[in-house]
């Protein structure tokens, strides 16, 4: 079926796909708010006619969504033990979109729509990763980005988790997708996202990536053993692309570890709780 013909059958779902694709490309401060507002209002207008509202109760039957909702509530509850409400509220500003996205996406997308959305999101991560690689290589220059911080449009604290997620999901697509052309395409995205993860400054995302990779290799060891070719390529890629990192990256990890050691030696000195690792240790 022609893609344009398929998309033209349901403009609302087409807009959802566009929304998902643009999530990692946050050009303006108002972009996510405006796009989310349009999405939610559109859903309110057509929800009753399409039976979306009748599906809302099913949200509470989904354990993953319940866990997400509980986590969000806990994040807002954490404001009760902060001395800086302005900073706390500002740190939670991105979470407000989940309250709109959860009912909209859960009630309007079926299994195939979810698959398409995931593929589009990972493709978008891949484009971001390619931009980051171009900045790192010196082919593209952007204000606020450099060889040592090739973050692109987003802050590295946001971009690095995106690249980690893109690496894992694209690898799963390579493992389980039956269409060979899509396997090859998302294998390229897997490589791009992994390179971008390594060359960026998100230490927490890199550490989380390594730990998550270890857990997944234990859980899916049978699948990995049956696909040694992909695993070998992945491991070789890990070793090869580490050469893309420079000494600055190792220094950043070392400074983070040293910071934790200082805090553990003198936990009552609150002046030590600084930087990203210090703040996480405090929490």
Tab-separated table of C-alpha atoms in Angstrom:
chain	number	residue	atom	x	y	z
A	1	UNK	CA	0.000	0.000	0.000
A	2	UNK	CA	1.265	3.464	-0.864
A	3	UNK	CA	2.446	5.257	2.294
A	4	UNK	CA	0.725	8.541	1.425
A	5	UNK	CA	-2.511	6.700	0.699
A	6	UNK	CA	-2.281	4.913	4.047
A	7	UNK	CA	-1.574	8.100	5.996
A	8	UNK	CA	-4.347	10.052	4.294
A	9	UNK	CA	-6.930	7.634	5.701
A	10	UNK	CA	-6.464	8.904	9.229
A	11	UNK	CA	-5.060	12.412	9.628
A	12	UNK	CA	-5.153	12.180	13.421
A	13	UNK	CA	-2.835	9.165	13.500
A	14	UNK	CA	-0.664	10.816	10.874
A	15	UNK	CA	-0.328	13.783	13.216
A	16	UNK	CA	0.631	11.404	16.039
A	17	UNK	CA	3.385	9.950	13.848
A	18	UNK	CA	4.609	13.469	13.065
A	19	UNK	CA	4.487	14.343	16.770
A	20	UNK	CA	6.533	11.268	17.689
A	21	UNK	CA	9.078	11.960	14.963
A	22	UNK	CA	9.559	15.582	16.076
A	23	UNK	CA	9.961	14.780	19.778
A	24	UNK	CA	13.797	14.652	19.611
A	25	UNK	CA	13.898	17.777	17.406
A	26	UNK	CA	12.968	20.456	19.884
A	27	UNK	CA	13.778	23.635	17.950
A	28	UNK	CA	11.814	26.108	20.063
A	29	UNK	CA	10.808	26.313	23.718
A	30	UNK	CA	7.120	26.395	22.818
A	31	UNK	CA	7.294	23.522	20.322
A	32	UNK	CA	6.375	20.593	22.565
A	33	UNK	CA	3.695	22.594	24.359
A	34	UNK	CA	2.057	23.719	21.122
A	35	UNK	CA	2.206	20.289	19.461
A	36	UNK	CA	0.910	18.568	22.593
A	37	UNK	CA	-1.919	21.086	22.929
A	38	UNK	CA	-3.042	20.479	19.348
A	39	UNK	CA	-2.844	16.724	19.861
A	40	UNK	CA	-4.891	16.754	23.067
A	41	UNK	CA	-7.577	19.149	21.776
A	42	UNK	CA	-7.925	17.097	18.580
A	43	UNK	CA	-8.301	13.954	20.720
A	44	UNK	CA	-11.014	15.625	22.818
A	45	UNK	CA	-12.933	16.572	19.679
A	46	UNK	CA	-12.927	13.124	18.058
A	47	UNK	CA	-12.596	10.951	21.170
A	48	UNK	CA	-16.274	10.328	21.826
A	49	UNK	CA	-17.078	9.555	18.183
A	50	UNK	CA	-14.223	7.059	17.868
A	51	UNK	CA	-14.774	5.463	21.260
A	52	UNK	CA	-11.464	6.588	22.693
A	53	UNK	CA	-13.021	7.723	25.967
A	54	UNK	CA	-14.430	4.254	26.586
A	55	UNK	CA	-10.899	2.868	26.659
A	56	UNK	CA	-9.668	5.168	29.435
A	57	UNK	CA	-10.551	2.690	32.193
A	58	UNK	CA	-8.252	0.130	30.610
A	59	UNK	CA	-5.258	2.296	31.510
A	60	UNK	CA	-5.530	0.996	35.079
A	61	UNK	CA	-5.270	-2.570	33.778
A	62	UNK	CA	-1.852	-1.869	32.296
A	63	UNK	CA	0.883	-2.515	34.860
A	64	UNK	CA	3.614	-0.620	32.919
A	65	UNK	CA	1.399	2.471	32.703
A	66	UNK	CA	0.471	2.194	36.367
A	67	UNK	CA	4.163	2.048	37.272
A	68	UNK	CA	4.785	5.118	35.115
A	69	UNK	CA	1.898	7.007	36.739
A	70	UNK	CA	3.101	6.079	40.241
A	71	UNK	CA	6.589	7.252	39.323
A	72	UNK	CA	5.243	10.581	38.057
A	73	UNK	CA	3.223	11.070	41.236
A	74	UNK	CA	6.308	10.284	43.315
A	75	UNK	CA	8.303	12.902	41.380
A	76	UNK	CA	5.700	15.538	42.169
A	77	UNK	CA	5.532	14.345	45.777
A	78	UNK	CA	9.290	14.922	46.049
A	79	UNK	CA	8.588	18.669	45.981
A	80	UNK	CA	7.497	18.327	49.612
A	81	UNK	CA	11.084	17.813	50.795
A	82	UNK	CA	12.850	20.471	48.726
A	83	UNK	CA	13.890	23.918	49.913
A	84	UNK	CA	13.875	25.323	46.402
A	85	UNK	CA	10.394	24.934	44.940
A	86	UNK	CA	11.211	26.985	41.852
A	87	UNK	CA	14.106	24.711	40.924
A	88	UNK	CA	12.068	21.609	41.759
A	89	UNK	CA	9.109	22.646	39.627
A	90	UNK	CA	11.444	23.598	36.789
A	91	UNK	CA	13.089	20.163	36.897
A	92	UNK	CA	9.652	18.545	36.510
A	93	UNK	CA	8.473	20.715	33.627
A	94	UNK	CA	8.901	17.995	30.994
A	95	UNK	CA	6.847	15.509	32.995
A	96	UNK	CA	3.649	17.460	32.437
A	97	UNK	CA	3.384	16.178	28.880
A	98	UNK	CA	2.939	12.592	30.082
A	99	UNK	CA	-0.450	13.434	31.594
A	100	UNK	CA	-1.663	14.346	28.100
A	101	UNK	CA	0.190	11.682	26.137
A	102	UNK	CA	-0.804	8.661	28.242
A	103	UNK	CA	-4.584	8.874	27.579
A	104	UNK	CA	-4.165	10.008	23.967
A	105	UNK	CA	-1.680	7.373	22.829
A	106	UNK	CA	-3.159	4.516	24.880
A	107	UNK	CA	-6.683	4.966	23.561
A	108	UNK	CA	-5.967	5.870	19.939
A	109	UNK	CA	-3.152	3.528	18.853
A	110	UNK	CA	-3.403	-0.173	18.142
A	111	UNK	CA	-0.501	-2.632	18.124
A	112	UNK	CA	0.538	-1.846	14.540
A	113	UNK	CA	0.326	1.911	15.163
A	114	UNK	CA	2.591	1.513	18.193
A	115	UNK	CA	5.117	-0.382	16.089
A	116	UNK	CA	5.109	2.337	13.429
A	117	UNK	CA	5.525	5.013	16.111
A	118	UNK	CA	8.484	3.199	17.674
A	119	UNK	CA	10.165	2.782	14.293
A	120	UNK	CA	9.666	6.474	13.539
A	121	UNK	CA	10.999	7.525	16.936
A	122	UNK	CA	14.128	5.399	16.542
A	123	UNK	CA	14.615	6.770	13.024
A	124	UNK	CA	14.447	10.259	14.505
A	125	UNK	CA	17.026	9.264	17.135
A	126	UNK	CA	19.222	8.049	14.302
A	127	UNK	CA	19.035	11.377	12.488
A	128	UNK	CA	19.962	13.150	15.718
A	129	UNK	CA	22.859	10.747	16.154
A	130	UNK	CA	24.050	11.442	12.611
A	131	UNK	CA	23.945	15.190	13.298
A	132	UNK	CA	25.945	14.653	16.481
A	133	UNK	CA	28.535	12.632	14.563
A	134	UNK	CA	28.827	15.363	11.914
A	135	UNK	CA	29.430	17.949	14.646
A	136	UNK	CA	32.033	15.714	16.295
A	137	UNK	CA	33.776	15.170	12.945
A	138	UNK	CA	33.873	18.902	12.197
A	139	UNK	CA	31.601	18.766	9.147
A	140	UNK	CA	28.849	20.763	10.868
A	141	UNK	CA	29.124	23.569	13.400
A	142	UNK	CA	26.338	24.591	15.769
A	143	UNK	CA	26.213	27.171	18.512
A	144	UNK	CA	26.641	25.484	21.888
A	145	UNK	CA	28.077	22.304	20.351
A	146	UNK	CA	31.665	21.301	19.731
A	147	UNK	CA	33.896	18.255	19.205
A	148	UNK	CA	33.959	17.695	22.969
A	149	UNK	CA	30.212	18.290	23.305
A	150	UNK	CA	28.507	17.348	20.007
A	151	UNK	CA	25.025	17.413	21.520
A	152	UNK	CA	23.222	19.048	18.598
A	153	UNK	CA	19.883	20.700	19.340
A	154	UNK	CA	19.356	19.154	22.772
A	155	UNK	CA	21.291	19.277	26.013
A	156	UNK	CA	23.644	16.295	26.318
A	157	UNK	CA	21.785	15.200	29.457
A	158	UNK	CA	18.734	14.680	27.213
A	159	UNK	CA	20.450	13.647	23.984
A	160	UNK	CA	22.580	10.898	25.565
A	161	UNK	CA	19.608	8.950	27.015
A	162	UNK	CA	17.913	9.283	23.607
A	163	UNK	CA	20.966	7.733	21.947
A	164	UNK	CA	21.083	4.939	24.536
A	165	UNK	CA	17.405	4.146	23.976
A	166	UNK	CA	17.903	4.351	20.200
A	167	UNK	CA	20.814	1.910	20.414
A	168	UNK	CA	18.838	-0.697	22.325
A	169	UNK	CA	15.583	-0.456	20.390
A	170	UNK	CA	17.307	-0.468	16.992
A	171	UNK	CA	19.264	-3.554	18.081
A	172	UNK	CA	16.007	-5.290	19.034
A	173	UNK	CA	14.566	-4.326	15.650
A	174	UNK	CA	17.599	-5.877	13.963
A	175	UNK	CA	17.095	-9.065	15.985
A	176	UNK	CA	13.360	-9.500	15.465
A	177	UNK	CA	12.403	-7.649	12.262
A	178	UNK	CA	11.673	-10.036	9.388
A	179	UNK	CA	12.102	-7.573	6.520
A	180	UNK	CA	15.784	-7.643	5.522
A	181	UNK	CA	15.859	-4.076	4.233
A	182	UNK	CA	14.544	-2.807	7.577
A	183	UNK	CA	17.078	-4.971	9.407
A	184	UNK	CA	19.914	-3.375	7.472
A	185	UNK	CA	18.508	0.150	7.805
A	186	UNK	CA	18.096	-0.092	11.576
A	187	UNK	CA	21.476	-1.749	11.951
A	188	UNK	CA	22.939	1.465	10.520
A	189	UNK	CA	20.845	3.474	13.010
A	190	UNK	CA	22.110	1.188	15.777
A	191	UNK	CA	25.713	2.024	14.835
A	192	UNK	CA	24.958	5.770	14.599
A	193	UNK	CA	23.194	5.880	17.965
A	194	UNK	CA	25.977	3.938	19.629
A	195	UNK	CA	28.659	6.249	18.234
A	196	UNK	CA	26.660	9.286	19.328
A	197	UNK	CA	26.254	7.833	22.815
A	198	UNK	CA	29.996	7.279	23.138
A	199	UNK	CA	31.131	10.676	21.825
A	200	UNK	CA	28.665	12.684	23.924
A	201	UNK	CA	29.123	13.747	27.546
A	202	UNK	CA	26.206	11.984	29.189
A	203	UNK	CA	28.098	9.901	31.746
A	204	UNK	CA	24.957	8.692	33.497
A	205	UNK	CA	23.425	7.542	30.209
A	206	UNK	CA	26.644	5.754	29.245
A	207	UNK	CA	26.864	4.000	32.594
A	208	UNK	CA	23.168	3.072	32.460
A	209	UNK	CA	23.726	1.735	28.946
A	210	UNK	CA	26.495	-0.611	30.076
A	211	UNK	CA	24.499	-1.900	33.059
A	212	UNK	CA	21.334	-2.347	30.995
A	213	UNK	CA	23.305	-4.137	28.291
A	214	UNK	CA	24.647	-6.596	30.853
A	215	UNK	CA	21.146	-7.301	32.197
A	216	UNK	CA	19.689	-7.771	28.700
A	217	UNK	CA	22.501	-10.120	27.664
A	218	UNK	CA	21.671	-12.278	30.688
A	219	UNK	CA	17.921	-12.215	30.067
A	220	UNK	CA	18.127	-12.779	26.299
A	221	UNK	CA	21.228	-14.982	26.275
A	222	UNK	CA	19.500	-17.707	24.249
A	223	UNK	CA	18.511	-15.255	21.528
A	224	UNK	CA	21.991	-13.751	21.482
A	225	UNK	CA	23.650	-17.155	21.247
A	226	UNK	CA	21.507	-17.980	18.244
A	227	UNK	CA	22.591	-14.770	16.531
A	228	UNK	CA	26.304	-14.719	17.171
A	229	UNK	CA	26.944	-12.731	14.014
A	230	UNK	CA	25.026	-9.706	15.272
A	231	UNK	CA	26.520	-10.027	18.732
A	232	UNK	CA	30.041	-10.260	17.314
A	233	UNK	CA	29.470	-7.182	15.192
A	234	UNK	CA	28.092	-5.373	18.224
A	235	UNK	CA	31.069	-6.276	20.424
A	236	UNK	CA	33.553	-5.379	17.700
A	237	UNK	CA	31.709	-2.101	17.235
A	238	UNK	CA	32.011	-1.405	20.961
A	239	UNK	CA	35.764	-1.922	20.883
A	240	UNK	CA	36.289	-0.053	17.605
A	241	UNK	CA	34.226	3.003	18.376
A	242	UNK	CA	35.734	3.497	21.824
A	243	UNK	CA	38.630	4.949	19.840
A	244	UNK	CA	36.325	7.803	18.911
A	245	UNK	CA	36.335	8.982	22.504
A	246	UNK	CA	39.069	11.253	23.754
A	247	UNK	CA	40.802	11.539	27.087
A	248	UNK	CA	38.353	14.248	28.177
A	249	UNK	CA	35.598	11.624	28.437
A	250	UNK	CA	37.668	9.467	30.803
A	251	UNK	CA	38.533	12.506	32.892
A	252	UNK	CA	34.824	13.272	33.292
A	253	UNK	CA	34.151	9.761	34.590
A	254	UNK	CA	37.125	9.940	36.928
A	255	UNK	CA	35.999	13.279	38.339
A	256	UNK	CA	32.515	11.879	38.944
A	257	UNK	CA	33.858	8.862	40.849
A	258	UNK	CA	36.192	11.088	42.886
A	259	UNK	CA	33.259	13.331	43.729
A	260	UNK	CA	31.288	10.390	45.137
A	261	UNK	CA	34.312	9.287	47.190
A	262	UNK	CA	34.611	12.781	48.696
A	263	UNK	CA	30.899	12.759	49.586
A	264	UNK	CA	31.109	9.316	51.211
A	265	UNK	CA	34.084	10.443	53.298
A	266	UNK	CA	32.297	13.581	54.476
A	267	UNK	CA	28.524	13.171	53.936
A	268	UNK	CA	27.574	16.067	56.265
A	269	UNK	CA	29.358	18.679	54.149
A	270	UNK	CA	26.583	19.716	51.772
A	271	UNK	CA	28.966	21.824	49.695
A	272	UNK	CA	30.275	18.570	48.227
A	273	UNK	CA	26.903	17.730	46.674
A	274	UNK	CA	27.526	19.552	43.424
A	275	UNK	CA	27.519	18.540	39.802
A	276	UNK	CA	25.345	15.832	38.275
A	277	UNK	CA	26.871	12.945	40.256
A	278	UNK	CA	26.782	14.910	43.510
A	279	UNK	CA	23.111	15.772	43.098
A	280	UNK	CA	22.193	12.164	42.324
A	281	UNK	CA	24.154	10.960	45.353
A	282	UNK	CA	22.259	13.448	47.519
A	283	UNK	CA	18.926	12.096	46.255
